[in-house]
Structure formats: C-alpha cells, structure tokens
Coordinates of C-alpha atoms and ligand atoms in Angstrom, one line a residue:
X130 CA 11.1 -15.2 5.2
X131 CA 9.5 -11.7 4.3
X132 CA 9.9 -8.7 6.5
X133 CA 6.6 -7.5 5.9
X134 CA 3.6 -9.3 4.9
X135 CA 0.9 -6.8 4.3
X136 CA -2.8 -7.8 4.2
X137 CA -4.8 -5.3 1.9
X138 CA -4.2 -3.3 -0.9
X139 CA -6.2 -0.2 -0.2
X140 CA -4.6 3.1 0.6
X141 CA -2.8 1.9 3.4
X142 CA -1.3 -1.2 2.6
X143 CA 0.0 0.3 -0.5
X144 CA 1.0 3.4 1.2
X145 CA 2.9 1.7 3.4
X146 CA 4.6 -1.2 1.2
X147 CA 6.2 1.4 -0.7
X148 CA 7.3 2.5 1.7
X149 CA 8.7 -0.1 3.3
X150 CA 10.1 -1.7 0.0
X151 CA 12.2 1.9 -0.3
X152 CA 13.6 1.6 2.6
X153 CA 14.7 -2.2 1.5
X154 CA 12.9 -4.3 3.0
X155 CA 11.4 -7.5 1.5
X156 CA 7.3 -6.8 1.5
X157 CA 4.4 -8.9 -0.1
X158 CA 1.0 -7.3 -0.1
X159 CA -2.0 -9.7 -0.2
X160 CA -5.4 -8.7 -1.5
X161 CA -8.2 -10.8 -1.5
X162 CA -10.1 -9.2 -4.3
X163 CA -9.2 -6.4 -7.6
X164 CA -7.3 -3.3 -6.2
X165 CA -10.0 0.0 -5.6
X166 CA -13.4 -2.3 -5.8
X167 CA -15.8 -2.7 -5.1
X168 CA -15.8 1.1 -4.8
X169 CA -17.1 2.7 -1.1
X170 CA -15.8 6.0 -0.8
X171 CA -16.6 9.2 -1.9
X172 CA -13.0 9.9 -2.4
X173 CA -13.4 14.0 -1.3
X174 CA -10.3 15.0 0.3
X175 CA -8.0 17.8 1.4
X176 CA -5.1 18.9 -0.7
X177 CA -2.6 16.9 1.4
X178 CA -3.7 13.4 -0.6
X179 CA -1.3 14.4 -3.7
X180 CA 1.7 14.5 -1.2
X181 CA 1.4 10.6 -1.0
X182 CA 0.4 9.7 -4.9
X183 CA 3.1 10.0 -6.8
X184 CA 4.2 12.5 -9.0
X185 CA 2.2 13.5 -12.1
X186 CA -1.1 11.6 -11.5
X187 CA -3.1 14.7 -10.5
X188 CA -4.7 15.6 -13.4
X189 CA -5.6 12.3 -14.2
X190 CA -7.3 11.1 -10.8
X191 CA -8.7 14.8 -9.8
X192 CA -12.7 15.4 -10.8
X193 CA -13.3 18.2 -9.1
X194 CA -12.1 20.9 -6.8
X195 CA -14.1 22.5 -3.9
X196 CA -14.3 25.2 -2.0
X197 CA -16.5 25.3 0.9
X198 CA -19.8 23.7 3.0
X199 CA -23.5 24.5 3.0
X200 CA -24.8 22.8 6.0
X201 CA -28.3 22.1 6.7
X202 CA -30.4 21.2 9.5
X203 CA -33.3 19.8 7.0
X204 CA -33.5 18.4 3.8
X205 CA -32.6 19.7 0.6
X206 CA -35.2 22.5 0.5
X207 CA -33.9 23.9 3.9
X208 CA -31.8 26.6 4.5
X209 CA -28.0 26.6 4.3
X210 CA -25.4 27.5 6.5
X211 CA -22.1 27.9 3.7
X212 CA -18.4 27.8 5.0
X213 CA -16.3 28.4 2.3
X214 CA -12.6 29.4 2.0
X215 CA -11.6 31.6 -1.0
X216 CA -8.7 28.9 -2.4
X217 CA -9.9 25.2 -3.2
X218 CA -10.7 23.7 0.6
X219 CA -10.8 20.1 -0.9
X220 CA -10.9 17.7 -3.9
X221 CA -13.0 15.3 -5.3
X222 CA -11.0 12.4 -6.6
X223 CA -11.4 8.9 -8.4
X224 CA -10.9 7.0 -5.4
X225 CA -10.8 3.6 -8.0
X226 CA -7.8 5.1 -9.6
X227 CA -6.1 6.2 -6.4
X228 CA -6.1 2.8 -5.3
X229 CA -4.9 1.6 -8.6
X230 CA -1.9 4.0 -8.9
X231 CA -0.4 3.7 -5.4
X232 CA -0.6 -0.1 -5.7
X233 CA 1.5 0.4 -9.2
X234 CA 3.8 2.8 -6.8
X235 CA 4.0 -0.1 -4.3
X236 CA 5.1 -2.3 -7.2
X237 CA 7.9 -0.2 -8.8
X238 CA 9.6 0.2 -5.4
X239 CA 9.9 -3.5 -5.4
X240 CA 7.2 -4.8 -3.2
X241 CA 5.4 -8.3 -5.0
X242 CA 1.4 -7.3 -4.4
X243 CA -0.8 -9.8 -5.5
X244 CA -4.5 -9.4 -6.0
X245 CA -7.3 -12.5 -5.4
X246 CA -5.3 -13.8 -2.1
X247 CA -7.6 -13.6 0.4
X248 CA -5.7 -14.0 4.2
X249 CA -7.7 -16.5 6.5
X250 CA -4.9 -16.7 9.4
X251 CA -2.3 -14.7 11.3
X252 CA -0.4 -16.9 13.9
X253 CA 2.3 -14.6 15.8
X254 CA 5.0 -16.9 16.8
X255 CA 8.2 -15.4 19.6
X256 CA 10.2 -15.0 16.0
X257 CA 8.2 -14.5 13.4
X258 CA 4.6 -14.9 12.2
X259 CA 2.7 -17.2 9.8
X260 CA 0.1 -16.3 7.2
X261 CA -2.6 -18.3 5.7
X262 CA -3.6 -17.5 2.5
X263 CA -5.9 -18.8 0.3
X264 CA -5.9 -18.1 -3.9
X265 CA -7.7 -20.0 -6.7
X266 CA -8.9 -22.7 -3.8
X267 CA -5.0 -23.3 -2.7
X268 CA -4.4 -23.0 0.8
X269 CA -0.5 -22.3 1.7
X270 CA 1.4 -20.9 4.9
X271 CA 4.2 -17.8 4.3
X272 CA 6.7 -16.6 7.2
X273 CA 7.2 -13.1 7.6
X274 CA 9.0 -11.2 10.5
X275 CA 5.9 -9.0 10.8
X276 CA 2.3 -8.5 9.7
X277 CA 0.6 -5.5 8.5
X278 CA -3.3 -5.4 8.9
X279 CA -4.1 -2.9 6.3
X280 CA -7.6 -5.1 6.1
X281 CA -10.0 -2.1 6.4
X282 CA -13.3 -1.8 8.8
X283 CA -14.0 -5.4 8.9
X284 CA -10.1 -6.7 9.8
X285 CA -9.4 -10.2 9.9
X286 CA -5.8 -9.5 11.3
X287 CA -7.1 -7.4 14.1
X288 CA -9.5 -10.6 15.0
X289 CA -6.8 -12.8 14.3
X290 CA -3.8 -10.7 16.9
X291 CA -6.7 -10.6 19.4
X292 CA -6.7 -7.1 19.3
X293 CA -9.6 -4.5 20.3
X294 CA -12.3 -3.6 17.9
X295 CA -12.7 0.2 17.0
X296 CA -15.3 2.1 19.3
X297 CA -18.3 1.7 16.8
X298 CA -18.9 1.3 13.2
X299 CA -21.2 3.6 11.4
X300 CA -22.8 2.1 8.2
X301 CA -22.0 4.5 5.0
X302 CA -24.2 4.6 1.7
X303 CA -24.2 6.2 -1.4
X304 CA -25.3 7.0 -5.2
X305 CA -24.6 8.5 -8.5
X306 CA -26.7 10.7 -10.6
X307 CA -24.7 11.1 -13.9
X308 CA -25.4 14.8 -14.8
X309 CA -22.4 16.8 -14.6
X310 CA -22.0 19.0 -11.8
X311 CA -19.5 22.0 -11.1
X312 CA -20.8 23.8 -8.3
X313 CA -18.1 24.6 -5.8
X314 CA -19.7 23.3 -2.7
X315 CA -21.2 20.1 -1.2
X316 CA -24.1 19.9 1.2
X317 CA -24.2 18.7 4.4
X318 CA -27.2 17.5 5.8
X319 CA -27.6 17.3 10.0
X320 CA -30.5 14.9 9.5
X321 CA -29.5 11.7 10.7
X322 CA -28.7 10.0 14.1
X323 CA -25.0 11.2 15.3
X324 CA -24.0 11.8 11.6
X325 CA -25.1 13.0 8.4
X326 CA -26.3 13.0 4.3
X327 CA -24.2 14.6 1.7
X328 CA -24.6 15.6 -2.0
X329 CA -21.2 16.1 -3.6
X330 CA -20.7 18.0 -7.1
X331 CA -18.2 15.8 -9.0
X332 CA -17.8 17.7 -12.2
X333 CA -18.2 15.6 -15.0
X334 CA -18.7 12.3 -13.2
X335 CA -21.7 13.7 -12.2
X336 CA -23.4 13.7 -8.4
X337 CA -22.7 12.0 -5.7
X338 CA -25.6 11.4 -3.1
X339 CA -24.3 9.7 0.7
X340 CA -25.6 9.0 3.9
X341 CA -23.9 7.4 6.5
X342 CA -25.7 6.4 10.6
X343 CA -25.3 3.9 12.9
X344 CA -26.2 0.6 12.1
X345 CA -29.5 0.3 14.1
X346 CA -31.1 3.2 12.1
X347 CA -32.8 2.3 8.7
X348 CA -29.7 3.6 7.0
X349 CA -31.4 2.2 3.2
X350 CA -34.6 4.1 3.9
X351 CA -33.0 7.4 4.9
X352 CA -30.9 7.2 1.9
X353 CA -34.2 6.7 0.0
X354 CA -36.0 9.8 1.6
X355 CA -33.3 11.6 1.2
X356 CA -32.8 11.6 -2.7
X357 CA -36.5 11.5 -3.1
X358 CA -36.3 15.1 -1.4
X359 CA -34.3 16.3 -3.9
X360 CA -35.7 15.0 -6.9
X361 CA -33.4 12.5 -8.0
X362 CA -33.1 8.9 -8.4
X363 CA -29.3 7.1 -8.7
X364 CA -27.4 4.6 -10.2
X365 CA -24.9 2.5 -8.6
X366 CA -25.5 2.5 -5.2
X367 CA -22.8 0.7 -2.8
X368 CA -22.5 0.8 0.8
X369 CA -19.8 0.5 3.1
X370 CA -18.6 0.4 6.6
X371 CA -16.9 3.5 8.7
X372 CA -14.9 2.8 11.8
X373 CA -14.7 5.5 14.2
X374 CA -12.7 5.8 17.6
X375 CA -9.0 3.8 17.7
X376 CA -8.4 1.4 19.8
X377 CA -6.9 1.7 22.9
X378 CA -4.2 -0.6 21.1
X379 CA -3.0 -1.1 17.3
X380 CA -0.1 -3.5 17.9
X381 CA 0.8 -6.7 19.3
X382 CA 3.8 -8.4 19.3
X383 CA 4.7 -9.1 15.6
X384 CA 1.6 -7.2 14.2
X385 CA 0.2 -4.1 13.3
X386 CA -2.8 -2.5 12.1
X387 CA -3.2 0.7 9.6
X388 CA -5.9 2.5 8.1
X389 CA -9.4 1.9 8.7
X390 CA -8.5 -1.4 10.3
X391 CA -7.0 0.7 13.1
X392 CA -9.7 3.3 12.9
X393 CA -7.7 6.2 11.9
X394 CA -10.7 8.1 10.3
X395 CA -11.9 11.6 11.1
X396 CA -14.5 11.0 13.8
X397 CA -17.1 14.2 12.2
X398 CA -16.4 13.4 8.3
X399 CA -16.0 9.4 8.2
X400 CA -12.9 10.0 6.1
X401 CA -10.0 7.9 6.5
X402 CA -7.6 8.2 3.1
X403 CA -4.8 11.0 4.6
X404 CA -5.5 9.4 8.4
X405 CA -4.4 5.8 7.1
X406 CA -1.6 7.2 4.8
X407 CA -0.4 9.6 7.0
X408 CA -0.5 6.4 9.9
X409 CA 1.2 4.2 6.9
X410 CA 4.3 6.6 7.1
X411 CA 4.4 6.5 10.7
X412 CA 4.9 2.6 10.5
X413 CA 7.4 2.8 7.7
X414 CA 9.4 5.2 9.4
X415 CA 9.2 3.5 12.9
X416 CA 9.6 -0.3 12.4
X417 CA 12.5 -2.6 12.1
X418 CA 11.1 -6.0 11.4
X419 CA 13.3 -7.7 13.6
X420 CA 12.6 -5.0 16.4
X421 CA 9.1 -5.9 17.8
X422 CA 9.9 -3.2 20.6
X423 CA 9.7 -0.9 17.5
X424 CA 6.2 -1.3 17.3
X425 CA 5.6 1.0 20.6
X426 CA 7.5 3.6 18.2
X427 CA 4.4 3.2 15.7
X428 CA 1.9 3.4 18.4
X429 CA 3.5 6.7 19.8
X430 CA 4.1 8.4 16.2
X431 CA 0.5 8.0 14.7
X432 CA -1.0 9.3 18.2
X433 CA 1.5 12.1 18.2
X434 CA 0.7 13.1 14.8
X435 CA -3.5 12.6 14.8
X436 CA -4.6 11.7 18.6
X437 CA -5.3 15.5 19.3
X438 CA -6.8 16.0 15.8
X439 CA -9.4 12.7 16.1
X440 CA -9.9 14.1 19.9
X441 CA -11.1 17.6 19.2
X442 CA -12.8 15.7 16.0
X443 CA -14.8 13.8 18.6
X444 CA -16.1 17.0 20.1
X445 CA -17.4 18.2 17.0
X446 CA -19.2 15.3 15.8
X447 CA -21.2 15.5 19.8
X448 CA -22.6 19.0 18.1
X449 CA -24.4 17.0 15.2
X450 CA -26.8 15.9 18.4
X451 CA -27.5 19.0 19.9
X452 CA -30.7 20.2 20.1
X453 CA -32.1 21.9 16.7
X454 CA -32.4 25.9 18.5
X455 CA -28.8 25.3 19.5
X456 CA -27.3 24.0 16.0
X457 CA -29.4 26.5 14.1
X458 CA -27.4 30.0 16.4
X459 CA -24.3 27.7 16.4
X460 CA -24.1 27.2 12.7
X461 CA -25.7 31.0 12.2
X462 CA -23.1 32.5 14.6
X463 CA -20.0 30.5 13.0
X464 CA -20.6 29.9 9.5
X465 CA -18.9 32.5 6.6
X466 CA -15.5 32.6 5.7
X467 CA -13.2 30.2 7.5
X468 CA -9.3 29.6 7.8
X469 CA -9.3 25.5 9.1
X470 CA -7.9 22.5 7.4
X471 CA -10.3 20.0 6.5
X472 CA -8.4 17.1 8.0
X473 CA -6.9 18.9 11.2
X474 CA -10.0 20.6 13.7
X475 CA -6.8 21.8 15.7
X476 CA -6.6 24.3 13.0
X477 CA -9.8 25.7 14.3
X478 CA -7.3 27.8 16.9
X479 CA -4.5 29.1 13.9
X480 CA -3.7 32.1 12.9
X481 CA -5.6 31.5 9.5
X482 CA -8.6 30.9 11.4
X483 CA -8.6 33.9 12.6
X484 CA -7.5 36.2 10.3
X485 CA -10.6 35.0 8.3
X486 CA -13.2 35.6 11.6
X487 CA -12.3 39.4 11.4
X488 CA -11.5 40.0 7.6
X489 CA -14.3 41.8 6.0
X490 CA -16.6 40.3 3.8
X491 CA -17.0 36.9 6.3
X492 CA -20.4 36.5 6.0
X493 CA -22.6 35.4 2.8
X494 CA -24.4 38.3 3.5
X495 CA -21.4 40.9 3.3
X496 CA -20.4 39.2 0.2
Ligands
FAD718 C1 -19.7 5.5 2.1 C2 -18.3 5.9 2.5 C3 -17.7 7.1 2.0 C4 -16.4 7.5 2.3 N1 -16.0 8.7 1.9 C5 -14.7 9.1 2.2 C6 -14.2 10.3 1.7 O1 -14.8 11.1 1.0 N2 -12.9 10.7 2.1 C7 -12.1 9.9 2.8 O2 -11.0 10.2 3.1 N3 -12.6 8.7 3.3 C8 -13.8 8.2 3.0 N4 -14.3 7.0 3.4 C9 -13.4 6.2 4.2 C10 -12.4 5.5 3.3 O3 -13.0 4.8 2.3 C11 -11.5 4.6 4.2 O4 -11.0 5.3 5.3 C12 -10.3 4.0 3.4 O5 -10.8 3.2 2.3 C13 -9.5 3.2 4.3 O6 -8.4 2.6 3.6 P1 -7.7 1.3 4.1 O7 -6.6 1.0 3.1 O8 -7.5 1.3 5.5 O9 -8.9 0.2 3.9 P2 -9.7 -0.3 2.6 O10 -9.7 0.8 1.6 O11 -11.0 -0.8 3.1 O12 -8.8 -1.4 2.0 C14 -8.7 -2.7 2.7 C15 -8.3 -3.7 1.6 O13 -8.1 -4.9 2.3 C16 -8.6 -6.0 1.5 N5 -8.9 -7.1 2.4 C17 -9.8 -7.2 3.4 N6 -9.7 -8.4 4.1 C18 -8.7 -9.1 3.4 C19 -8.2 -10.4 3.6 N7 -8.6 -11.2 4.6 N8 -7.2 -10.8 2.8 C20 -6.7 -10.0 1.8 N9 -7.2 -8.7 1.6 C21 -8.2 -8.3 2.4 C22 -9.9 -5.4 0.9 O14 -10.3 -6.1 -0.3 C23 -9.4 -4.0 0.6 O15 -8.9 -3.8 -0.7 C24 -15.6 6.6 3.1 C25 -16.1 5.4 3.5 C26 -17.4 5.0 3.2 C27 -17.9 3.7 3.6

C-alpha cells in the first residue's frame, strides 16, 4: 500500500510529492496526460516561485523580469494608470519548463510519477483508499493510505470525496505574438465583467495577450476585440479555467485537495502557482498518512498562511466593478510608486508600503 497517491502532476502534485517522498514516505503521482501541457498559464509570478524550484534552474526557465502595472479603464489606446516598484516586482517564466523540472525534482527524491494515467475513481474506505486508474486502455485498482487531489480546476477527486466545488470558475484565454518584447511592465485592462485583459512583455518569447470573465460573457469575442484594438493578431491561443473562492472544506477523511483543485488562487490576479505550492508544503508538513486527524492540521495551516491574503484579495477584485468615475480617482489617487508584494494584498498595510507613499518622486509625474 502507498502512503500517498497523488493525482496530477502540475505544480502542486509535484510540489508536494517531493515533498512527501523527502520526508520518506512511499508516493506515486498519477498524470493523465504529458507534464506542463497543454499549456494555460501565463506563468507571471513573484520572486517567491524560485524558493520552490530547485536550485540552479533560474536562468533557464526565467524570460523576463518585470517591474510594475499600467492599468487601464479602456482599451489599449486609453490612458494608463502605472504602479511600479524600483527592484523587479515579478517574473515572467516558462511555465512548460516549471512543470517539467519540479516533476524531475519529485522524481529524484524518490516519488514514482507516471505520465498518461488518467484517475477515474477515488473510494475512501475506514483504512485506506482505492484508486482507479486507467493507462494504455488498462483499468487497475491501487491502495494508498491517502489521496492527494492535485487535479486542477476541473477535479475529479474533489467530485469523487464529495467535496464542495470552488465559489465560481472564471474562464481564462490567451495568445502569442512572437516579436520580442522587453518593456518592463504589463497592462492591465479593467474592461471586462468582474475581471480583466492583459498584455505581458515576455522578452524574447515575444507577447503574451489574455483575458479571462465569467463563463456567461463571450469570453472568445472579447479576446478578439481586444487584440484587434491593439493591432495584433496571435498564434497559439489556449484557454483555461480559473477557480476562485476555496471551499468551505478541502479534506475528507482519507483525502485532500491542493492547488487549483482547492482553489487556492489569488482572487484579483487568477494566479495560483505560489498559492498551490505554498498549500503543497502545508500538506507535506502537516500529514501523517496513517493520521487522518492530521488532515484538520492541513486545513488550519494553508488558511493560517493565505485565508487573510485571498480575503483582503476578495475586496480588491469588488473594485474592478465599481463605477468608471470612481476607478478612474481611485486608480489616479493610488497609482505611482508602491511597496506591496504581488502575491500578499496584506502587504498593502507594511512598512514598505508606506515608505514608498511618502518617498519623493512617487508619481509618474515627479519622475
Ligand atoms: C489563462 C490562465 C492564465 C494563468 N496565468 C497565471 C499566472 O500568470 N500566474 C499564476 O500564478 N497562475 C496563473 N494561472 C493559474 C495557474 O495556471 C494555476 O493556478 C496552476 O496551474 C494550478 O496548478 P495545479 O497543480 O493546482 O493544477 P494544474 O496545473 O491544472 O495541474 C493539474 C494536473 O492534473 C492533471 N489531471 C487532471 N485530472 C486528472 C486525472 N483524472 N488523472 C490524472 N491526472 C489528472 C492535469 O493533466 C494536470 O497536469 C493561469 C490560469 C489560466 C487559465
């Protein structure tokens, strides 16, 4: 019998299988399809991302380094609103790659992770659980003293443990127009119901165009007006779902979710890559397989460390529907140098925040 079985081999499941094979235990990862694709992710992210890769792959997966936000109440010919922070603010990675090195990571500390095994069960049992998995058209049962469901947006496991679905699911697409790019900041665009279009410089690999809405709004034909505004046309679209709001419940009594199958994402941004790592280290560090009671230890950890941050995240994403007057003396008031942490709005109260409100030279305009 396995410890761990862990279904998914995105950031999570990897994240947390090597984890859990350092500490010893016995951990398979299944993954229905070829680690990092079909790509859906802009892979832009804070600093914090390197301190769960392992060592040395920086320069490799890294394609771009950013330091601020123009946002925008219009299109691309409308005016912009920068925030911007003197040292990089974020990073613009292969997200392909990232996938592909911490499932290598997840392999050298010992867990077995095999690719094109799709799971298509999950029975929790008083002592253990059993997994049905299907590869190559063979059907087979494995035993495992608990289940990870590291599944993503769409999560069979969470179906599967009965648990409760996410709050809503916003649907995510974007594009690539090859010309290089090294500008230093993307563009947000405050155009779309309850969320927003994006253009990301990604250095060599180009430009990244992205919109993401709920799935009721013509989320193909925004994306369409939206590139058309600025002139471009793209290759390689893909499209993707976004999970926003946990749960009121991630466990059950032999199972566990992580990642965007929990819904630890960033409620105004959509991004999930530190959320679901930094939940995939809770789990490590909090459960004993043969402990099930361990599993309120998870629950408690990843709310202690990102409750208040998705929270006041939440708060900020109500601003993208306030009315345009308001948002335009809102962003004109606020916008300048700032002192926050991409991933953590609680940072919007640290001393870094406001050292940068009353340094000189905040504004573009003092620049
Ligand atoms: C358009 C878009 C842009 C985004 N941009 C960003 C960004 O810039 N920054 C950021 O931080 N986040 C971003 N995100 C979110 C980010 O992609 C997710 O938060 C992240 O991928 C979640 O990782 P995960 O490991 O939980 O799930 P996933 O990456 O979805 O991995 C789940 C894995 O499980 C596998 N799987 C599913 N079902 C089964 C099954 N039954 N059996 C076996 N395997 C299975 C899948 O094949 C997949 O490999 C974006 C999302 C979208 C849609």
């Amino acid at each position: 019998m396995y410890d761990f079985v862990v279904v998914g081999a995105g950031p999570a499941g990897s994240r947390f299988a090597r984890q859990a094979a350092t500490a010893g235990y016995d951990v398979i990862v299944f993954e229905r399809g070829d680690v990092g694709l079909p790509l859906a992710c802009s892979g832009h992210v804070s600093e914090d991302i390197w301190s769960f890769t392992p060592q040395g792959v920086r320069s490799s997966l890294l394609q771009h380094e950013i330091r601020g936000a123009r946002f925008h109440l219009g299109g691309a010919d409308s005016r912009a609103y920068p925030f911007f922070r003197d040292d990089p603010i974020s990073n613009v990675i292969d997200r392909v790659e990232l996938d592909r090195c911490l499932a290598d990571a997840a392999r050298d500390a010992g867990a077995d992770l095999r690719t094109g095994h799709t799971v298509t069960a999950v029975t929790e049992r008083e002592d253990a659980v059993e997994v049905t998995v299907t590869a190559d058209g063979e059907q087979r049962t494995v035993q495992t003293r608990m289940v990870a469901g590291c599944d993503g947006p769409v999560s069979r496991v969470r179906t599967e443990l009965g648990l409760p679905e996410p709050t809503e699911r916003l649907h995510g697409v974007l594009g690539f127009d090859t010309g290089p790019d090294f500008e230093s900041f993307v563009d947000v665009h405050l155009v779309v119901p309850t969320f927003f279009a994006w253009r990301i410089p990604r250095g060599d690999a180009g430009v990244e165009y992205g919109l993401a809405a709920p799935p009721r709004t013509d989320v193909s034909q925004r994306f369409e007006s939206f590139i058309e505004e600025y002139g471009v046309s793209v290759t390689r679209t893909c499209s993707g779902g976004i999970p926003i709001g946990p749960p009121e419940r991630v466990t059950s009594h032999r199972g566990f979710l992580i990642g965007d199958a929990a819904a630890q994402t960033k409620p105004f941004t959509g991004g999930g890559l530190v959320y679901g790592m930094t939940a995939a280290d809770c789990a490590a560090r909090n459960i004993d397989p043969s402990d099930p009671k361990s599993l309120d230890a998870y629950e408690k950890a990843w709310r202690d460390e990102l409750a208040r941050d998705i929270r006041l995240g939440s708060l900020i994403r109500r601003s993208y529907e306030f009315p345009t007057p308001i948002q335009r003396a809102g962003l004109r008031a606020t916008c300048g140098r700032i002192g926050v942490h991409m991933d953590r709005p609680t940072t919007l109260f640290s001393p870094e925040q406001l050292k940068a409100l009353f340094l000189p030279g905040r504004t573009p305009e003092d620049q």
